[in-house]
Amino acid sequence: MVLTPDLRRLVAASGDCLLLLDPDGAVLDGGLEPAGASADDAPAGSGPAGSGLAGSGPSGSGPAGAPIGGCPFGSLTPGTVWADLFAEADRPAASAAVRLAAAGGVGRTSGVAVMPDGSRRHWQSTLVLSGDGSGRILALSRDGTATATAAAALIKRVRLHEALIQATSEVVWHLDVARGVSHRRGWAAFTGEALADEDHHGWIAFVHPDDRAGALAAIEAAVAARRPYITEYRLQHASGGYHAVEDHAVPLVGPDGTVTDWVGIVTDVQERKSAEEDLRRSEERLRLAVEATSLGIWDVDLVTGARQWSAELKAMLGLSPDVVPTEAVLLAAVHPDDRAAVAEHNVTTFLRDSGAPGALFRVVRQDTGAVRWIHSQGRATRGPDGRLLRRTGTFEDVTDQHETRQALKQALRRYEALITATSEIVWHANAAQSEGGGKGWDAFTGQSDASANGDGWLQSVHPDDRERARQTCRAAMAAGTPYTNEYRLWHVSGTWRWVVDRVVPLVGDDGRITEWVGIIADVEDRKSADAAIWKAAHTDDLTGLANRALFQKTLDQVVDDAAGRPVGLILIDLDRFKEVNDSLGHDAGDRVLKTVAARLTAVAPPEATIARLGGDEFGVILPGAGMAAAEAVAETVLTALKAALVLDGREIDCAATVGYTAEATGATGASALLKQADIALYAAKSAGRGQAFRFEPAMREELDRRVRVLGAAKAALARGAIRAYYQPKMRLSDGGIVGFEALLRWTDAAGGLKTPAALMEAFADPDLATRLGERMLATVIADMKAWSAAGLPFGHVALNVAGPEFQRPGYAGGVLRRLQAAGLPPTVLEIEVTESVLIGTGTDAVSEALRVLDAAGVTIALDDFGTGYASLTHLKKHPVSVLKIDRSFVSNLEGDADSAAIVQAVLGMAENIGIKVVAEGVETAWQRDFLAAHRCDLAQGYLIAKPMPPSRVPHFLSAWRPATMADPHARQTRRAGGG
């Protein structure tokens, strides 16, 4: 057959072996002829022309019988049967492949070939006809030894893996990501419920509700990162409760980097030694079962050979009650593998007159075919003459015991394997714990196992934990009870690590402890996590002080432990802290809080607990401190915080307001004590801040009244009972109505109309003040829109705004947007503020809002002018266009020269600086005339009109006659001019 040079080189380079066989499978005495060769080119003796055999000439085709490629056989003797190259067991398959190829098919075989050097190699061969019509066969063989070896190793590994899975008592699971199918071996046994493979999300329903979110979060994070995970949670157990488990899983990543599968193992980490207790109980149940087992009685007359079997014995063998007992019947029931041994036993023991020899063998029940293990034991009886008369004994079905024993052995092997696989320390010791052994002690501590005998293990325990660990151990040994010890154990890394040592006693049949066994688990990571969690839950991240939760817990504990002794409590609220945040930013605010924390720590007694309760509020618990001691600490705190703090060259005020109390705790609980300090703090803030107030019982009454007021305000808002009433403002020069002031009115639950005086505390509450102001602004804008649509010349409406309203971000912008949405110009609105708003908290926010409103055309009025202080500073600093003289000065004009002088001074100053003046509370004509004579611009009071609902405003304006109320001097001038 012709073989091209390229194909020849390819076969040679592949390492494969190519042979030419005759139709019977014998090696031919020639090689394969290179392409282009002819019979004339073949050397003498190389075979007939056209035979396809090549000689050993210069063409390099090789000697006769030489294969092409990497065949290790070398030159083969022509006529060698190709199948004989294989080991004897594989020759039939090789011969069959030759026959198949000779018949025109493709013969394939795989087997072991014996090499010339005696080695055995695994070859894979393919055989086909040569294709030249000669019937010769081409045999191409490849060395598959490495592949076969690898396959065998893989199969062995797979079997070992499957055996390991079958041997473990844990839940082993596998998730096929693409198919969404999850297989869980041991799941039903553990949880008591089966779970369909297709329901790979259903497992979470078996997790304790409190643990589900944490378990899912840990697993989802691992899945997203494509990394292994270990997470712990409580899993439903077939026993009816939950067992703590550890779920350890790893991803299998495909060639493209995607996760194709997840495999994991769920380990029960509930009290590990419960397994030993279960085993002990199992052995006890087995003992009781053996005692309760019915015995089959047999009897053999050694003189006559007659036998008698009890009904229980016949039933044990599955025989009918009427069967005649004989040796042959017995041996027929014995398992074939045990029959010879039983026959031998009977021969050797029946005539023995001493002892009670026994035998253990299997029988095959004649009725069911079931195989049962039987234990037989008997004793000989002699007659009066000393002759052996009979032998009597019992059959006991010990199948359950035998299988249980085998299961226990398997369990023991399994547990031994688990102990070998665990990373924990497993130990056992005698009843006195003086000697013992185990696994893992030397690897963990670096000390020998012998060093742990007796009290030697304590030398590896942290000195601070040593005595406690010793006492726990000794107390449990004295009581004979299981115990758990937690302590720090020396680690080979050169550090102390927290461990938990769970120990149980093994009790013998006599009730005495024979041994102690324990497992020492490394819980350093859990301890560190617990400490971090505790710190996060009980300390303030910014200041490092206790947080509110720890403060409350500590206060409860201190009060409970006080046993009638006093406990002091101080609450501290920083003044104007919000201004620092608003003006300098939160970084500056954080530095202020840290400074305050440091100062409190420096001045508080060592036994005190200092906490940041939230925002700018702090608390100090003073165990054993009476009122005098609490007062001294409070004053010290107040003084320490008054010292200015310099931040980036700017002086910051750290002043605070303090409320404190101290009570003997016999009748006062922690909540009552906290309430007292809170009431005192509120009283101090209401009195002007920067002070320290002690709790007085009268403060509670004031607070209760304030709570009632705030409740009434909330109720009025909830039921829509807030109303806007309008009192007109008159121009004194001609009696014309220039506008109105919107005054808040509200109706109580009975429908009675109330003034805002009953709700004054609500305007100091940031939330309620904002909500009341919001309701009034919306009502006023709605009324002005309606009047404007009706063509009513109402002029403008003045609205009083409380301080907290200005603290809302974008307050001024919101007012202007509402006016624009209603189609009203900003000039129809006048904003009234009191001096307390201008000097209170958040003055920067107030100034900015007033500037924006004034620039847009809203008039700014200063209400109750003259009742506060620094008024001239306010007029210079803020865009005030109108002053309102307080009614207390106007009402006393006739009888109080000082009031008249103050009013004249205000009017003169206002005229000089170009600010209009409104006099409030004008109730008499004399007051009107006096104000007009001194060039007051506007008057407002009952003389003109009482506050009225919006529905009355149109009627009032249409009925108003300016001439009746105008300045008399102006009327006289008009009359004189007109005459």
GROMACS .gro file of N, CA, C and O in nm, residues 944-977:
model
  136
  944ILE      N    1  -6.128  10.109   6.555
  944ILE     CA    2  -6.151  10.098   6.410
  944ILE      C    3  -6.240   9.978   6.382
  944ILE      O    4  -6.343   9.989   6.317
  945ALA      N    5  -6.199   9.860   6.430
  945ALA     CA    6  -6.281   9.740   6.413
  945ALA      C    7  -6.216   9.626   6.488
  945ALA      O    8  -6.094   9.620   6.504
  946LYS      N    9  -6.301   9.534   6.535
  946LYS     CA   10  -6.251   9.412   6.595
  946LYS      C   11  -6.209   9.314   6.484
  946LYS      O   12  -6.253   9.328   6.370
  947PRO      N   13  -6.126   9.216   6.517
  947PRO     CA   14  -6.092   9.116   6.415
  947PRO      C   15  -6.220   9.048   6.363
  947PRO      O   16  -6.312   9.020   6.440
  948MET      N   17  -6.223   9.023   6.233
  948MET     CA   18  -6.342   8.970   6.168
  948MET      C   19  -6.304   8.852   6.079
  948MET      O   20  -6.191   8.842   6.030
  949PRO      N   21  -6.401   8.760   6.055
  949PRO     CA   22  -6.374   8.649   5.964
  949PRO      C   23  -6.361   8.701   5.821
  949PRO      O   24  -6.407   8.811   5.789
  950PRO      N   25  -6.300   8.626   5.733
  950PRO     CA   26  -6.279   8.674   5.596
  950PRO      C   27  -6.409   8.708   5.523
  950PRO      O   28  -6.411   8.794   5.436
  951SER      N   29  -6.516   8.642   5.560
  951SER     CA   30  -6.644   8.670   5.491
  951SER      C   31  -6.696   8.810   5.521
  951SER      O   32  -6.779   8.864   5.445
  952ARG      N   33  -6.652   8.872   5.633
  952ARG     CA   34  -6.699   9.005   5.670
  952ARG      C   35  -6.617   9.117   5.610
  952ARG      O   36  -6.657   9.233   5.612
  953VAL      N   37  -6.500   9.085   5.555
  953VAL     CA   38  -6.412   9.190   5.503
  953VAL      C   39  -6.476   9.267   5.388
  953VAL      O   40  -6.471   9.392   5.385
  954PRO      N   41  -6.539   9.203   5.288
  954PRO     CA   42  -6.602   9.283   5.180
  954PRO      C   43  -6.707   9.382   5.233
  954PRO      O   44  -6.713   9.498   5.189
  955HIS      N   45  -6.791   9.338   5.326
  955HIS     CA   46  -6.893   9.426   5.381
  955HIS      C   47  -6.829   9.542   5.457
  955HIS      O   48  -6.874   9.658   5.447
  956PHE      N   49  -6.723   9.510   5.534
  956PHE     CA   50  -6.658   9.616   5.611
  956PHE      C   51  -6.601   9.724   5.518
  956PHE      O   52  -6.620   9.845   5.541
  957LEU      N   53  -6.534   9.683   5.411
  957LEU     CA   54  -6.473   9.782   5.321
  957LEU      C   55  -6.579   9.866   5.249
  957LEU      O   56  -6.560   9.987   5.228
  958SER      N   57  -6.689   9.803   5.213
  958SER     CA   58  -6.792   9.880   5.142
  958SER      C   59  -6.864   9.978   5.233
  958SER      O   60  -6.912  10.083   5.187
  959ALA      N   61  -6.871   9.941   5.363
  959ALA     CA   62  -6.942  10.029   5.458
  959ALA      C   63  -6.852  10.133   5.523
  959ALA      O   64  -6.900  10.221   5.595
  960TRP      N   65  -6.722  10.121   5.500
  960TRP     CA   66  -6.628  10.211   5.570
  960TRP      C   67  -6.638  10.354   5.516
  960TRP      O   68  -6.642  10.377   5.397
  961ARG      N   69  -6.643  10.454   5.612
  961ARG     CA   70  -6.647  10.595   5.578
  961ARG      C   71  -6.523  10.662   5.637
  961ARG      O   72  -6.519  10.695   5.755
  962PRO      N   73  -6.420  10.683   5.553
  962PRO     CA   74  -6.292  10.737   5.602
  962PRO      C   75  -6.306  10.868   5.677
  962PRO      O   76  -6.236  10.892   5.775
  963ALA      N   77  -6.398  10.951   5.638
  963ALA     CA   78  -6.405  11.085   5.698
  963ALA      C   79  -6.438  11.080   5.845
  963ALA      O   80  -6.397  11.167   5.924
  964THR      N   81  -6.509  10.977   5.887
  964THR     CA   82  -6.549  10.969   6.028
  964THR      C   83  -6.432  10.937   6.120
  964THR      O   84  -6.441  10.956   6.241
  965MET      N   85  -6.325  10.887   6.066
  965MET     CA   86  -6.213  10.844   6.149
  965MET      C   87  -6.085  10.920   6.119
  965MET      O   88  -5.980  10.890   6.174
  966ALA      N   89  -6.089  11.019   6.029
  966ALA     CA   90  -5.967  11.089   5.988
  966ALA      C   91  -5.912  11.177   6.099
  966ALA      O   92  -5.983  11.211   6.195
  967ASP      N   93  -5.788  11.217   6.085
  967ASP     CA   94  -5.718  11.307   6.177
  967ASP      C   95  -5.800  11.437   6.185
  967ASP      O   96  -5.826  11.503   6.083
  968PRO      N   97  -5.844  11.480   6.307
  968PRO     CA   98  -5.926  11.602   6.318
  968PRO      C   99  -5.853  11.724   6.266
  968PRO      O  100  -5.913  11.815   6.210
  969HIS      N  101  -5.724  11.729   6.285
  969HIS     CA  102  -5.648  11.844   6.234
  969HIS      C  103  -5.655  11.847   6.083
  969HIS      O  104  -5.670  11.952   6.020
  970ALA      N  105  -5.650  11.727   6.023
  970ALA     CA  106  -5.657  11.722   5.878
  970ALA      C  107  -5.796  11.764   5.830
  970ALA      O  108  -5.813  11.832   5.730
  971ARG      N  109  -5.905  11.725   5.908
  971ARG     CA  110  -6.039  11.760   5.868
  971ARG      C  111  -6.059  11.911   5.875
  971ARG      O  112  -6.118  11.973   5.786
  972GLN      N  113  -6.003  11.973   5.983
  972GLN     CA  114  -6.016  12.118   5.995
  972GLN      C  115  -5.946  12.189   5.881
  972GLN      O  116  -5.995  12.287   5.825
  973THR      N  117  -5.830  12.138   5.842
  973THR     CA  118  -5.755  12.199   5.733
  973THR      C  119  -5.833  12.190   5.604
  973THR      O  120  -5.842  12.284   5.525
  974ARG      N  121  -5.899  12.069   5.580
  974ARG     CA  122  -5.976  12.054   5.458
  974ARG      C  123  -6.096  12.149   5.456
  974ARG      O  124  -6.129  12.209   5.354
  975ARG      N  125  -6.160  12.164   5.578
  975ARG     CA  126  -6.277  12.252   5.581
  975ARG      C  127  -6.238  12.397   5.556
  975ARG      O  128  -6.303  12.471   5.485
  976ALA      N  129  -6.124  12.434   5.616
  976ALA     CA  130  -6.079  12.574   5.598
  976ALA      C  131  -6.045  12.601   5.454
  976ALA      O  132  -6.078  12.706   5.396
  977GLY      N  133  -5.982  12.510   5.393
  977GLY     CA  134  -5.943  12.527   5.253
  977GLY      C  135  -6.062  12.528   5.161
  977GLY      O  136  -6.065  12.597   5.058
   0.00000   0.00000   0.00000
